[in-house]
Amino acid sequence: DNITGEQLSCGDTPDIAGKYATLAELPYLEEGPPCDYIPRGSSPETIGLAFTGLGVIVNAIIIILLFKFGRHKAVRATQPVMVILMSCGGVLLCVSNLTFLGEPTKAVCIGRVIFFNLAFDSVFAILWAKIYRVNRLFAGVKKLKKVVIKQSEMIVAAFGLILIDAIILIIWAAVDPPVPRVMREVFVNLPAAGVGSLTVVECASENSIYSDLTLLYKVFLILSACALVFGAKRVPASYVEHRFIIFSAYNTAVFSGVVLLLTSSSDDPSTAFMIHCAGTCIGTIIVNGSLTIPRFLLALNIWKVETLETSSVPPNTTESRAGPL
């Protein structure tokens, strides 16, 4: 398809005679064909790994501080066990970015789908359980009923939400797994003469029913969480824990929508990869940080706010729960 009759590949660049060599060997020549994957050692990989590393480090620090200050009354109020699980999910979500590096293979394509989706679920399902808890507690107060919500029940509920998506992913991988497929062809003008062509290979299934199902499930979780958050606005002002939960929920909804829109509208895998890495990094830091940083500041006596409650149980409600750790 080109004047040399040679196969074009990502990272190759033509010289004046139309011959091809690697970009590393001929860095002074014009850019070669666009890449359909993230090549090792490229700038997009470096930027993506930087965001990934930042997300992993910050979430890991949150986990360490939760273990260290978990018994402090201010930190105890945020339910350390639940937030530790969320932060572990944040670490996994950032690490899942690594599956988007290199050439797509059958194993890589399936790994991307399962790793990323379950990691996202592990963060948001627990946040959903915390939001649901607040609504249940205050619904009981309005009805003058004693409400008992065990922490173990919240964890079971969160894992139940994760299990639903896991079943969809298992069926997807068994029935119509994503595999490397030629999706389109890109034509490249050569510097000497003629036109070269490059086939673009992407991870894809024969149809989009299962990817649509898992996406719709996450949309349902996010929208239902926002609906529960809207109800949580009516809780007494003296109970401010819900404010951090509300901020985390809205942040997840906004970041998920923006990142999905930007990555899906980009034909350049490198741009989509960097946006994806930045979104997972910033999103998990804000979600987990908003639930913990104010508590850490109180535990360290850096911030003193008398109105910030130090109990995870809202006023006038009762709850049976395990210890913080």
CSV table of C-alpha atoms in Angstrom, one decimal:
chain,number,residue,atom,x,y,z
A,1,ASP,CA,0.0,0.0,0.0
A,2,ASN,CA,3.0,2.3,-0.1
A,3,ILE,CA,5.9,3.0,-2.5
A,4,THR,CA,8.2,0.5,-0.7
A,5,GLY,CA,5.6,-2.2,-0.4
A,6,GLU,CA,6.6,-2.5,3.3
A,7,GLN,CA,4.1,-2.9,6.2
A,8,LEU,CA,3.8,0.3,8.3
A,9,SER,CA,3.7,0.0,12.0
A,10,CYS,CA,3.4,2.2,15.0
A,11,GLY,CA,6.5,4.3,15.6
A,12,ASP,CA,7.9,3.8,12.1
A,13,THR,CA,8.8,6.9,10.1
A,14,PRO,CA,9.7,7.3,6.4
A,15,ASP,CA,12.9,8.8,5.3
A,16,ILE,CA,13.4,10.8,2.1
A,17,ALA,CA,13.6,7.7,-0.1
A,18,GLY,CA,10.4,6.3,1.4
A,19,LYS,CA,12.2,3.6,3.4
A,20,TYR,CA,11.1,3.0,7.0
A,21,ALA,CA,13.1,3.0,10.2
A,22,THR,CA,12.1,3.3,13.8
A,23,LEU,CA,11.5,6.7,15.2
A,24,ALA,CA,14.2,6.2,17.8
A,25,GLU,CA,16.8,5.7,15.0
A,26,LEU,CA,15.6,8.6,12.9
A,27,PRO,CA,14.2,11.2,15.4
A,28,TYR,CA,14.9,14.1,13.1
A,29,LEU,CA,12.4,12.9,10.4
A,30,GLU,CA,8.7,13.7,10.2
A,31,GLU,CA,6.3,11.8,12.4
A,32,GLY,CA,5.4,8.3,11.2
A,33,PRO,CA,1.9,6.7,11.1
A,34,PRO,CA,-0.3,7.4,14.2
A,35,CYS,CA,-0.1,4.7,16.9
A,36,ASP,CA,-3.1,2.5,17.6
A,37,TYR,CA,-1.7,1.6,21.1
A,38,ILE,CA,0.6,3.3,23.7
A,39,PRO,CA,4.2,2.4,22.8
A,40,ARG,CA,6.7,1.7,25.5
A,41,GLY,CA,9.0,4.6,26.4
A,42,SER,CA,6.7,7.2,24.8
A,43,SER,CA,5.7,10.5,26.3
A,44,PRO,CA,2.1,9.5,26.7
A,45,GLU,CA,3.2,6.5,28.7
A,46,THR,CA,5.4,8.6,30.9
A,47,ILE,CA,2.6,11.1,31.6
A,48,GLY,CA,0.1,8.3,32.2
A,49,LEU,CA,2.5,6.5,34.6
A,50,ALA,CA,3.1,9.8,36.5
A,51,PHE,CA,-0.7,10.2,37.1
A,52,THR,CA,-1.0,6.5,38.0
A,53,GLY,CA,1.9,6.7,40.5
A,54,LEU,CA,0.5,9.8,42.1
A,55,GLY,CA,-2.9,8.2,42.5
A,56,VAL,CA,-1.4,5.0,44.0
A,57,ILE,CA,0.8,6.9,46.4
A,58,VAL,CA,-1.9,9.3,47.7
A,59,ASN,CA,-4.4,6.4,48.2
A,60,ALA,CA,-1.8,4.4,49.9
A,61,ILE,CA,-1.0,7.3,52.3
A,62,ILE,CA,-4.7,7.5,53.1
A,63,ILE,CA,-4.8,3.8,54.0
A,64,ILE,CA,-1.7,4.2,56.2
A,65,LEU,CA,-3.1,7.2,58.0
A,66,LEU,CA,-6.5,5.4,58.5
A,67,PHE,CA,-4.7,2.6,60.3
A,68,LYS,CA,-2.6,5.0,62.3
A,69,PHE,CA,-5.5,7.3,63.4
A,70,GLY,CA,-8.4,4.9,63.1
A,71,ARG,CA,-9.2,4.9,66.8
A,72,HIS,CA,-9.2,8.7,67.1
A,73,LYS,CA,-12.8,9.8,67.6
A,74,ALA,CA,-12.7,12.2,64.7
A,75,VAL,CA,-11.4,9.6,62.2
A,76,ARG,CA,-13.6,6.9,63.7
A,77,ALA,CA,-16.6,8.9,62.6
A,78,THR,CA,-15.8,8.3,58.9
A,79,GLN,CA,-15.9,4.5,59.4
A,80,PRO,CA,-12.2,3.7,58.7
A,81,VAL,CA,-12.9,0.1,57.5
A,82,MET,CA,-15.2,1.3,54.8
A,83,VAL,CA,-12.9,4.0,53.6
A,84,ILE,CA,-9.8,1.7,53.7
A,85,LEU,CA,-11.7,-0.6,51.3
A,86,MET,CA,-12.5,2.4,49.1
A,87,SER,CA,-8.9,3.5,49.1
A,88,CYS,CA,-7.7,0.0,48.2
A,89,GLY,CA,-10.2,0.2,45.3
A,90,GLY,CA,-8.7,3.6,44.4
A,91,VAL,CA,-5.2,1.9,44.3
A,92,LEU,CA,-6.5,-0.9,42.1
A,93,LEU,CA,-8.3,1.6,39.8
A,94,CYS,CA,-5.1,3.6,39.2
A,95,VAL,CA,-3.1,0.4,38.7
A,96,SER,CA,-5.7,-0.8,36.1
A,97,ASN,CA,-4.3,2.0,33.8
A,98,LEU,CA,-1.3,-0.3,33.2
A,99,THR,CA,-3.5,-2.7,31.2
A,100,PHE,CA,-3.9,0.1,28.6
A,101,LEU,CA,-0.2,0.1,27.7
A,102,GLY,CA,1.4,-1.9,24.9
A,103,GLU,CA,-0.1,-3.7,21.9
A,104,PRO,CA,-3.6,-5.2,22.5
A,105,THR,CA,-3.7,-9.0,22.8
A,106,LYS,CA,-6.6,-11.3,23.8
A,107,ALA,CA,-5.4,-11.4,27.4
A,108,VAL,CA,-4.9,-7.7,27.6
A,109,CYS,CA,-8.3,-6.9,26.1
A,110,ILE,CA,-10.1,-9.1,28.7
A,111,GLY,CA,-7.9,-7.9,31.5
A,112,ARG,CA,-8.7,-4.2,30.7
A,113,VAL,CA,-12.4,-4.9,30.9
A,114,ILE,CA,-12.4,-7.0,34.1
A,115,PHE,CA,-9.7,-5.1,36.0
A,116,PHE,CA,-11.0,-1.6,35.4
A,117,ASN,CA,-14.7,-2.3,35.9
A,118,LEU,CA,-14.3,-4.2,39.2
A,119,ALA,CA,-11.8,-1.6,40.5
A,120,PHE,CA,-14.3,1.2,39.8
A,121,ASP,CA,-17.1,-0.9,41.4
A,122,SER,CA,-15.0,-1.4,44.5
A,123,VAL,CA,-14.7,2.3,45.1
A,124,PHE,CA,-18.2,3.5,44.2
A,125,ALA,CA,-20.2,0.5,45.6
A,126,ILE,CA,-18.9,1.3,49.1
A,127,LEU,CA,-19.6,5.0,48.7
A,128,TRP,CA,-23.1,4.0,47.6
A,129,ALA,CA,-23.5,1.9,50.8
A,130,LYS,CA,-22.4,4.9,52.9
A,131,ILE,CA,-25.0,7.2,51.2
A,132,TYR,CA,-27.7,4.6,51.6
A,133,ARG,CA,-26.8,4.3,55.3
A,134,VAL,CA,-27.3,8.0,55.9
A,135,ASN,CA,-30.7,7.9,54.3
A,136,ARG,CA,-31.8,4.9,56.2
A,137,LEU,CA,-30.8,6.4,59.5
A,138,PHE,CA,-32.6,9.7,59.0
A,139,ALA,CA,-35.6,8.0,57.6
A,140,GLY,CA,-35.8,6.1,60.9
A,141,VAL,CA,-35.5,9.4,62.8
A,142,LYS,CA,-38.5,10.9,60.9
A,143,LYS,CA,-40.6,7.8,61.7
A,144,LEU,CA,-39.4,7.8,65.3
A,145,LYS,CA,-38.0,4.3,64.8
A,146,LYS,CA,-34.8,2.8,66.2
A,147,VAL,CA,-32.5,2.1,63.3
A,148,VAL,CA,-29.7,-0.4,63.6
A,149,ILE,CA,-27.2,-0.7,60.7
A,150,LYS,CA,-24.2,-2.9,61.2
A,151,GLN,CA,-21.0,-2.1,59.4
A,152,SER,CA,-20.9,-5.7,58.2
A,153,GLU,CA,-24.3,-5.2,56.5
A,154,MET,CA,-22.9,-2.2,54.6
A,155,ILE,CA,-19.9,-4.3,53.4
A,156,VAL,CA,-22.2,-7.1,52.3
A,157,ALA,CA,-24.4,-4.7,50.4
A,158,ALA,CA,-21.3,-3.2,48.7
A,159,PHE,CA,-20.0,-6.6,47.7
A,160,GLY,CA,-23.5,-7.5,46.4
A,161,LEU,CA,-23.4,-4.5,44.1
A,162,ILE,CA,-19.9,-5.5,42.9
A,163,LEU,CA,-21.1,-9.1,42.3
A,164,ILE,CA,-23.8,-7.9,39.9
A,165,ASP,CA,-21.3,-6.3,37.7
A,166,ALA,CA,-18.9,-9.2,38.1
A,167,ILE,CA,-21.6,-11.6,36.7
A,168,ILE,CA,-22.1,-9.3,33.7
A,169,LEU,CA,-18.3,-9.2,33.1
A,170,ILE,CA,-18.0,-13.0,33.4
A,171,ILE,CA,-20.8,-13.6,30.9
A,172,TRP,CA,-19.2,-11.0,28.6
A,173,ALA,CA,-15.8,-12.7,28.8
A,174,ALA,CA,-17.3,-16.2,28.2
A,175,VAL,CA,-19.8,-15.3,25.4
A,176,ASP,CA,-18.4,-12.4,23.4
A,177,PRO,CA,-14.9,-11.5,24.8
A,178,PRO,CA,-13.2,-8.4,23.6
A,179,VAL,CA,-10.3,-9.3,21.3
A,180,PRO,CA,-8.0,-7.3,19.0
A,181,ARG,CA,-9.9,-6.3,15.9
A,182,VAL,CA,-9.1,-4.1,12.9
A,183,MET,CA,-11.5,-1.2,13.4
A,184,ARG,CA,-10.4,1.3,10.7
A,185,GLU,CA,-7.6,2.2,8.3
A,186,VAL,CA,-5.6,5.4,8.5
A,187,PHE,CA,-3.8,6.8,5.4
A,188,VAL,CA,-0.5,8.6,5.7
A,189,ASN,CA,1.1,10.9,3.1
A,190,LEU,CA,4.7,9.9,2.5
A,191,PRO,CA,7.3,12.7,2.2
A,192,ALA,CA,8.7,11.4,-1.1
A,193,ALA,CA,5.6,10.2,-3.0
A,194,GLY,CA,2.6,8.0,-2.6
A,195,VAL,CA,0.4,7.2,0.3
A,196,GLY,CA,1.0,4.6,3.1
A,197,SER,CA,-1.8,2.9,5.0
A,198,LEU,CA,-2.0,1.7,8.6
A,199,THR,CA,-4.7,-0.6,10.0
A,200,VAL,CA,-5.9,0.4,13.4
A,201,VAL,CA,-6.4,-2.5,15.8
A,202,GLU,CA,-8.6,-2.0,19.0
A,203,CYS,CA,-10.0,-4.2,21.7
A,204,ALA,CA,-13.7,-4.9,20.7
A,205,SER,CA,-16.4,-7.5,20.9
A,206,GLU,CA,-18.6,-8.5,18.0
A,207,ASN,CA,-21.5,-6.5,19.4
A,208,SER,CA,-21.7,-3.9,22.2
A,209,ILE,CA,-24.5,-5.4,24.3
A,210,TYR,CA,-22.3,-6.4,27.3
A,211,SER,CA,-20.2,-3.2,27.3
A,212,ASP,CA,-23.5,-1.3,27.2
A,213,LEU,CA,-24.9,-3.4,30.1
A,214,THR,CA,-22.0,-2.8,32.4
A,215,LEU,CA,-22.0,0.9,31.4
A,216,LEU,CA,-25.8,1.2,32.1
A,217,TYR,CA,-25.3,-0.5,35.4
A,218,LYS,CA,-22.8,2.1,36.5
A,219,VAL,CA,-25.0,4.9,35.3
A,220,PHE,CA,-27.8,3.4,37.4
A,221,LEU,CA,-25.6,3.3,40.5
A,222,ILE,CA,-24.4,6.8,40.0
A,223,LEU,CA,-27.8,8.3,39.3
A,224,SER,CA,-29.4,6.3,42.3
A,225,ALA,CA,-26.6,7.6,44.5
A,226,CYS,CA,-27.2,11.1,43.4
A,227,ALA,CA,-30.9,10.6,44.2
A,228,LEU,CA,-30.1,9.3,47.6
A,229,VAL,CA,-27.7,12.3,48.1
A,230,PHE,CA,-30.5,14.7,47.2
A,231,GLY,CA,-32.5,13.2,50.1
A,232,ALA,CA,-29.5,13.4,52.4
A,233,LYS,CA,-29.5,17.2,52.0
A,234,ARG,CA,-32.4,17.4,54.5
A,235,VAL,CA,-30.4,16.0,57.4
A,236,PRO,CA,-29.7,18.3,60.4
A,237,ALA,CA,-26.9,20.7,59.9
A,238,SER,CA,-25.2,19.3,63.1
A,239,TYR,CA,-24.4,16.2,61.2
A,240,VAL,CA,-21.9,17.2,58.6
A,241,GLU,CA,-20.5,13.8,57.6
A,242,HIS,CA,-23.1,13.7,54.8
A,243,ARG,CA,-21.5,16.9,53.3
A,244,PHE,CA,-18.3,15.0,52.6
A,245,ILE,CA,-20.3,12.0,51.2
A,246,ILE,CA,-22.3,14.3,49.0
A,247,PHE,CA,-19.1,15.9,47.6
A,248,SER,CA,-17.6,12.5,46.9
A,249,ALA,CA,-20.8,11.3,45.1
A,250,TYR,CA,-21.1,14.4,42.9
A,251,ASN,CA,-17.4,14.3,42.1
A,252,THR,CA,-17.7,10.7,41.0
A,253,ALA,CA,-20.7,11.5,38.8
A,254,VAL,CA,-19.0,14.6,37.2
A,255,PHE,CA,-15.6,13.0,36.7
A,256,SER,CA,-17.0,9.8,35.3
A,257,GLY,CA,-19.1,11.7,32.8
A,258,VAL,CA,-16.3,14.0,31.7
A,259,VAL,CA,-13.7,11.3,31.3
A,260,LEU,CA,-16.0,9.0,29.4
A,261,LEU,CA,-17.0,11.9,27.1
A,262,LEU,CA,-13.4,13.0,26.4
A,263,THR,CA,-12.0,9.5,25.9
A,264,SER,CA,-14.8,8.2,23.7
A,265,SER,CA,-14.6,11.3,21.5
A,266,SER,CA,-10.9,11.0,20.9
A,267,ASP,CA,-9.5,9.0,18.0
A,268,ASP,CA,-6.0,9.2,19.4
A,269,PRO,CA,-5.2,6.4,21.9
A,270,SER,CA,-2.4,8.4,23.5
A,271,THR,CA,-4.7,11.3,24.3
A,272,ALA,CA,-7.4,9.0,25.5
A,273,PHE,CA,-4.9,7.2,27.7
A,274,MET,CA,-3.6,10.4,29.3
A,275,ILE,CA,-7.1,11.6,30.0
A,276,HIS,CA,-8.1,8.3,31.5
A,277,CYS,CA,-5.1,8.2,33.8
A,278,ALA,CA,-5.6,11.8,34.9
A,279,GLY,CA,-9.3,11.1,35.6
A,280,THR,CA,-8.7,8.0,37.7
A,281,CYS,CA,-5.9,9.7,39.7
A,282,ILE,CA,-7.7,12.9,40.4
A,283,GLY,CA,-11.1,11.3,40.9
A,284,THR,CA,-10.0,8.7,43.5
A,285,ILE,CA,-7.9,11.3,45.4
A,286,ILE,CA,-10.9,13.7,45.6
A,287,VAL,CA,-13.4,10.9,46.5
A,288,ASN,CA,-11.3,9.3,49.3
A,289,GLY,CA,-9.5,12.5,50.3
A,290,SER,CA,-12.8,14.4,50.9
A,291,LEU,CA,-13.9,11.7,53.4
A,292,THR,CA,-10.6,11.6,55.3
A,293,ILE,CA,-8.5,14.7,55.0
A,294,PRO,CA,-10.7,16.9,57.3
A,295,ARG,CA,-10.6,14.0,59.9
A,296,PHE,CA,-6.9,13.7,59.7
A,297,LEU,CA,-6.5,17.5,60.2
A,298,LEU,CA,-8.6,17.1,63.3
A,299,ALA,CA,-6.7,14.1,64.6
A,300,LEU,CA,-3.4,16.1,64.1
A,301,ASN,CA,-4.9,19.2,65.8
A,302,ILE,CA,-4.2,21.2,62.7
A,303,TRP,CA,-7.8,22.1,62.2
A,304,LYS,CA,-10.3,22.6,65.0
A,305,VAL,CA,-14.0,22.8,64.2
A,306,GLU,CA,-16.3,22.3,67.1
A,307,THR,CA,-19.3,21.7,64.9
A,308,LEU,CA,-17.7,18.8,63.1
A,309,GLU,CA,-19.2,15.7,64.8
A,310,THR,CA,-16.9,12.9,66.1
A,311,SER,CA,-19.5,10.1,65.8
A,312,SER,CA,-20.4,8.2,62.8
A,313,VAL,CA,-24.0,7.9,64.2
A,314,PRO,CA,-26.2,10.9,63.4
A,315,PRO,CA,-27.9,12.6,66.3
A,316,ASN,CA,-31.0,10.9,67.7
A,317,THR,CA,-30.2,7.6,66.0
A,318,THR,CA,-28.7,4.4,67.1
A,319,GLU,CA,-26.4,2.0,65.3
A,320,SER,CA,-24.8,-1.3,66.1
A,321,ARG,CA,-21.4,-1.4,64.5
A,322,ALA,CA,-18.0,-3.1,64.8
A,323,GLY,CA,-14.9,-1.3,65.9
A,324,PRO,CA,-13.2,1.0,63.5
A,325,LEU,CA,-10.5,-1.5,62.6
